[in-house]
Amino acid sequence: MKHFFGSLIIAVVAAMVFSAIGYAWIKYDLEKVSDDVASLQNSVQELQDSQRIKPPTNQATNDNGIRVSQTPTGANDVKEHDVYVTRSDDPTSFPDSTELVFDMGSVPEAVLRSNGEIWMYFPSFKNFSGPGDEKIMAAKSTDDGVTWEEIGLITIKNAIEGVTAVDPSLVELDDGRLRMYFFGSTVQPGKDPAQTEGDHNIYSAVSEDGLSFTMEEGVRYSQEKITDPDVVYHPDFGTWLMYVSEGPMTHIITSNDGLEWFDTEFDWTGGGVPGAYVDVDGQVHLYGCGQGGITTETSVDGIIFEGTPETALSTTDSAIICDPSPVLLDDGSVLMVYKKAPAK
């Protein structure tokens, strides 16, 4: 009997020992697997980070990493932006220009004057010190965009304190004056102006000479996270159309007089930072910064776009092209001014 109980005790102790050893071994294995998984996750993340194409630091991004605005965030970045001009008889296909027109410029806007001149407006960053110091340069061409000359920096009388005019869009009124719509940029410490919290406001100012502007009362349109207005008039419907960049999309609003604007439920998903013109047949050609370059699509009323956006302008350079502004010339061809910036 003693022998039996002795053997039983030995068996129990052995079982306890092996159980403890097994538990320790399993615990060791689990900890090792956990460490291996963590190491693998870190390696995958490092690989993704090394392969990911990062947007330029001068671009704001949405949650998906898509560029949503060209509004500058730093002097060194925007000073690498340049303005180019291209031209085509086919509004869906433009050659990428290799001739720089203005250096250290961004978000160009072109407008055809009633006297046949083409005027261009763009933020010039030659003496740029940081957000809030943007200055808009005016230039003109008297030969359908072949050659250009700078006229000077614009001024805005009765400007709102703390608000800087960027992303200009120009239209010529019936009386010959120019109306400039613009995003009223405000600066919050550490933030891209395009990502400032609260409503973003679109304002307007008018000018008789194209250089000295006077603010018009009120806000033309207000909504969170919008930038880059572009305004055209549709003569067939007697309607003003404003396209504003809203992330990677373009939101559409309308007006009867160009001053009081009404929201619509429509967005164009082909791209952001829009530019548009109306052709002789009443078709609205809308362009934006999309996948693969500058995209385009047409619409009868400029509000509902039911087709498929296509790439109208791309580049083989190691550069980002964006900020399209098209102008329909008298001979039926389309001139487009746009920006190039190094891809980083």
XYZ file of C-alpha atoms in Angstrom:
344
model
C 0.000 0.000 0.000
C 2.806 2.412 0.910
C 4.397 1.599 -2.397
C 1.130 2.386 -4.159
C 0.718 5.770 -2.461
C 4.376 6.575 -3.049
C 3.984 5.872 -6.741
C 0.810 7.936 -6.835
C 2.510 10.908 -5.197
C 5.397 10.679 -7.632
C 2.980 10.570 -10.560
C 1.063 13.601 -9.293
C 4.225 15.590 -8.722
C 5.521 14.630 -12.160
C 2.256 15.690 -13.745
C 2.425 19.033 -11.956
C 6.002 19.549 -13.051
C 5.274 18.684 -16.687
C 2.164 20.875 -16.564
C 4.187 23.809 -15.291
C 6.843 23.201 -17.924
C 4.172 22.960 -20.620
C 2.484 26.170 -19.481
C 5.795 27.997 -19.448
C 6.611 26.669 -22.924
C 3.198 27.681 -24.291
C 3.523 31.095 -22.671
C 6.966 31.459 -24.227
C 5.601 30.449 -27.643
C 2.694 32.890 -27.399
C 4.979 35.724 -26.368
C 7.367 34.858 -29.199
C 4.515 34.751 -31.723
C 3.234 38.084 -30.423
C 6.696 39.611 -30.800
C 7.023 38.148 -34.293
C 3.624 39.550 -35.305
C 4.541 42.985 -33.970
C 7.857 42.851 -35.814
C 6.098 41.801 -39.019
C 3.558 44.622 -38.677
C 6.375 47.130 -38.235
C 8.159 45.763 -41.300
C 4.987 45.982 -43.393
C 4.359 49.539 -42.214
C 7.935 50.526 -43.059
C 7.552 48.994 -46.519
C 4.253 50.791 -47.102
C 5.767 54.071 -45.965
C 8.730 53.622 -48.286
C 6.492 52.848 -51.276
C 3.716 55.324 -50.642
C 3.662 58.363 -52.928
C 3.435 61.232 -50.515
C 1.678 64.460 -51.537
C 3.782 67.606 -51.666
C 3.954 69.332 -48.301
C 2.258 72.354 -49.846
C -0.882 70.304 -50.479
C -3.651 69.676 -47.995
C -4.989 66.129 -48.016
C -8.212 64.491 -47.007
C -8.470 61.316 -44.923
C -7.645 59.217 -47.980
C -4.451 61.109 -48.732
C -5.933 62.811 -51.791
C -4.824 66.364 -52.588
C -7.656 68.809 -51.947
C -6.142 72.230 -52.367
C -3.171 74.058 -53.728
C -3.251 76.721 -51.013
C 0.370 77.239 -49.944
C 1.724 76.198 -46.566
C 5.374 77.145 -46.857
C 7.557 79.574 -48.740
C 10.071 77.002 -49.999
C 7.341 74.769 -51.443
C 5.257 77.311 -53.330
C 8.328 78.966 -54.766
C 8.729 75.792 -56.808
C 5.303 76.277 -58.418
C 5.324 77.562 -61.995
C 2.685 78.727 -64.474
C 2.403 77.185 -67.951
C 0.149 77.815 -70.946
C -1.094 75.293 -73.500
C -3.570 75.401 -76.368
C -5.664 72.911 -78.341
C -8.419 72.659 -80.943
C -9.714 69.630 -79.034
C -11.038 70.549 -75.554
C -10.503 66.981 -74.368
C -6.813 66.731 -75.267
C -4.073 69.286 -74.563
C -0.320 68.958 -75.079
C 1.779 69.440 -71.966
C 3.709 72.670 -72.365
C 7.462 72.755 -71.847
C 7.728 76.554 -71.882
C 7.504 78.175 -68.468
C 5.540 81.444 -68.547
C 5.832 82.663 -64.935
C 7.945 81.115 -62.200
C 7.019 81.102 -58.509
C 3.326 81.341 -59.385
C 0.350 79.146 -58.649
C -3.423 78.807 -59.180
C -3.464 80.857 -62.411
C -6.736 82.297 -63.726
C -7.251 83.505 -67.298
C -10.045 85.758 -68.562
C -10.724 86.903 -72.132
C -11.461 90.632 -72.270
C -13.909 92.231 -74.718
C -10.970 93.985 -76.430
C -9.403 90.621 -77.289
C -6.709 90.715 -74.618
C -6.246 87.771 -72.281
C -5.552 88.704 -68.688
C -4.068 86.321 -66.180
C -4.104 86.503 -62.389
C -2.063 84.302 -60.084
C -0.567 84.360 -56.571
C 3.087 85.306 -56.972
C 5.499 83.944 -54.374
C 8.689 85.752 -55.311
C 8.684 87.632 -52.008
C 6.488 85.230 -50.064
C 7.151 84.935 -46.326
C 4.353 82.548 -45.335
C 0.562 82.029 -45.243
C -1.186 85.386 -45.054
C 1.436 87.047 -47.259
C -0.036 85.948 -50.598
C -0.059 88.621 -53.331
C -1.893 88.356 -56.646
C -0.038 89.325 -59.822
C -1.809 90.511 -62.979
C -0.431 89.835 -66.462
C -1.786 90.137 -69.978
C -1.341 88.854 -73.513
C -2.299 90.676 -76.700
C -1.506 87.795 -79.076
C -3.802 84.981 -77.895
C -1.454 83.808 -75.176
C 1.746 83.508 -77.199
C 3.601 86.162 -75.194
C 2.860 87.634 -71.770
C 3.845 90.642 -69.730
C 3.397 91.255 -66.036
C 1.334 94.355 -65.250
C 1.695 94.480 -61.490
C 0.299 93.341 -58.163
C -3.369 94.027 -57.532
C -4.730 95.979 -54.576
C -8.064 95.522 -52.804
C -9.723 98.515 -51.167
C -11.809 97.880 -48.038
C -10.275 94.440 -47.636
C -11.311 92.543 -44.524
C -8.664 92.507 -41.817
C -7.156 89.062 -41.335
C -8.456 87.810 -44.688
C -6.124 87.267 -47.642
C -7.352 86.912 -51.220
C -6.215 83.676 -52.884
C -7.530 81.384 -55.634
C -8.879 84.186 -57.885
C -11.574 83.746 -60.542
C -12.275 86.649 -62.912
C -15.279 87.523 -65.078
C -15.837 90.603 -67.231
C -19.163 92.337 -66.566
C -21.384 93.981 -69.183
C -20.014 97.426 -68.282
C -16.417 96.312 -68.861
C -15.451 96.058 -65.206
C -13.801 92.937 -63.859
C -15.266 91.060 -60.932
C -12.873 88.874 -59.002
C -14.186 86.054 -56.858
C -11.725 84.648 -54.361
C -11.317 82.400 -51.355
C -10.811 84.513 -48.239
C -7.892 82.738 -46.617
C -7.423 83.036 -42.858
C -4.421 81.749 -40.987
C -4.549 79.508 -37.926
C -1.199 78.628 -36.306
C 0.137 75.319 -37.560
C -2.641 74.806 -40.118
C -2.834 74.945 -43.881
C -5.244 77.830 -44.647
C -7.331 75.414 -46.711
C -7.850 73.293 -43.585
C -8.829 76.036 -41.155
C -11.800 75.169 -38.992
C -15.223 76.698 -39.512
C -16.820 78.152 -42.610
C -14.676 79.092 -45.585
C -15.895 82.232 -47.320
C -15.924 83.219 -50.968
C -15.835 87.006 -51.500
C -15.874 89.291 -54.527
C -14.300 92.589 -55.552
C -14.652 94.754 -58.682
C -12.194 96.802 -60.718
C -12.278 99.198 -63.653
C -8.606 98.889 -64.582
C -7.913 95.282 -63.580
C -5.432 96.280 -60.890
C -7.272 98.346 -58.267
C -10.160 96.349 -56.822
C -12.820 97.351 -54.304
C -14.490 94.814 -52.044
C -18.191 94.198 -52.587
C -20.337 93.915 -49.475
C -21.170 90.568 -47.987
C -20.071 86.999 -48.526
C -20.863 85.361 -51.843
C -20.863 81.816 -50.483
C -19.857 80.101 -47.255
C -19.255 76.453 -46.414
C -16.722 74.389 -44.518
C -13.589 73.178 -46.323
C -14.237 74.832 -49.688
C -11.589 76.631 -51.743
C -10.790 77.598 -55.334
C -13.926 79.182 -56.803
C -14.366 79.332 -60.562
C -17.257 81.324 -62.037
C -18.771 81.314 -65.534
C -21.961 82.708 -67.054
C -24.290 80.459 -69.066
C -26.124 82.677 -71.602
C -28.632 79.998 -72.639
C -30.047 79.797 -69.122
C -29.201 83.292 -67.893
C -27.418 81.667 -64.962
C -24.130 82.224 -63.212
C -22.357 79.035 -62.185
C -19.794 78.790 -59.409
C -17.652 75.713 -58.999
C -15.813 75.364 -55.684
C -13.278 72.760 -54.685
C -14.511 70.526 -51.883
C -11.849 67.943 -51.218
C -11.284 65.800 -54.309
C -14.676 66.861 -55.682
C -16.228 70.054 -57.039
C -19.407 71.487 -55.546
C -21.802 73.486 -57.748
C -23.855 76.575 -56.831
C -25.859 79.013 -58.981
C -26.857 82.677 -59.124
C -29.085 84.972 -61.156
C -26.989 88.099 -60.646
C -23.507 86.915 -59.635
C -23.927 88.286 -56.116
C -26.560 86.186 -54.366
C -25.780 82.505 -54.670
C -27.962 79.458 -54.116
C -26.774 76.017 -53.149
C -27.470 72.899 -55.190
C -27.299 69.250 -54.262
C -24.913 68.505 -57.098
C -21.224 67.678 -57.021
C -18.816 66.793 -59.782
C -16.672 63.844 -58.771
C -14.166 64.222 -61.602
C -11.722 66.336 -59.612
C -11.138 69.405 -57.463
C -9.643 72.865 -58.037
C -11.995 73.485 -60.986
C -11.895 75.614 -64.113
C -14.658 75.928 -66.731
C -15.876 77.642 -69.889
C -19.056 77.637 -72.015
C -18.654 76.891 -75.727
C -20.631 78.380 -78.636
C -23.131 75.508 -78.510
C -23.896 76.096 -74.838
C -21.934 73.111 -73.561
C -20.144 73.656 -70.263
C -16.645 72.191 -70.196
C -15.497 71.578 -66.626
C -11.899 70.730 -65.732
C -10.305 69.714 -62.460
C -7.340 68.088 -60.772
C -8.072 64.381 -60.980
C -6.397 61.021 -61.216
C -3.622 61.076 -63.794
C -3.640 64.817 -64.425
C -6.249 67.389 -65.408
C -9.619 65.786 -66.103
C -12.666 67.090 -67.960
C -16.360 66.455 -68.585
C -19.170 68.345 -70.337
C -22.713 69.276 -69.322
C -25.657 70.983 -71.007
C -26.638 73.116 -68.022
C -23.342 73.104 -66.117
C -25.019 71.528 -63.100
C -25.681 67.893 -63.928
C -22.726 65.887 -65.231
C -23.729 62.383 -66.274
C -20.780 61.240 -68.339
C -17.391 59.862 -67.403
C -14.486 62.226 -66.701
C -11.518 61.782 -69.018
C -7.943 62.968 -68.814
C -7.441 66.108 -70.886
C -3.885 66.965 -69.866
C -1.142 64.822 -68.384
C 2.615 65.053 -68.128
C 5.580 62.738 -68.431
C 7.611 65.068 -66.218
C 8.195 64.252 -62.573
C 5.659 66.906 -61.667
C 2.136 67.519 -60.484
C -0.093 69.462 -62.868
C -3.182 71.152 -61.508
C -5.195 74.405 -61.278
C -6.642 74.502 -64.828
C -8.173 77.702 -66.194
C -9.517 77.392 -69.764
C -10.433 80.229 -72.141
C -12.354 79.838 -75.407
C -10.642 81.918 -78.092
C -12.312 83.591 -81.065
C -10.937 81.008 -83.514
C -12.607 78.174 -81.571
C -9.454 76.836 -79.953
C -9.061 76.627 -76.190
C -6.196 78.150 -74.251
C -5.470 76.727 -70.825
C -3.236 78.101 -68.108
C -2.189 75.723 -65.357
C 0.352 75.034 -62.658
C 3.247 72.610 -62.445
C 4.930 71.666 -59.187
C 7.638 69.085 -58.462
C 6.305 65.688 -57.407
C 7.736 64.878 -53.978
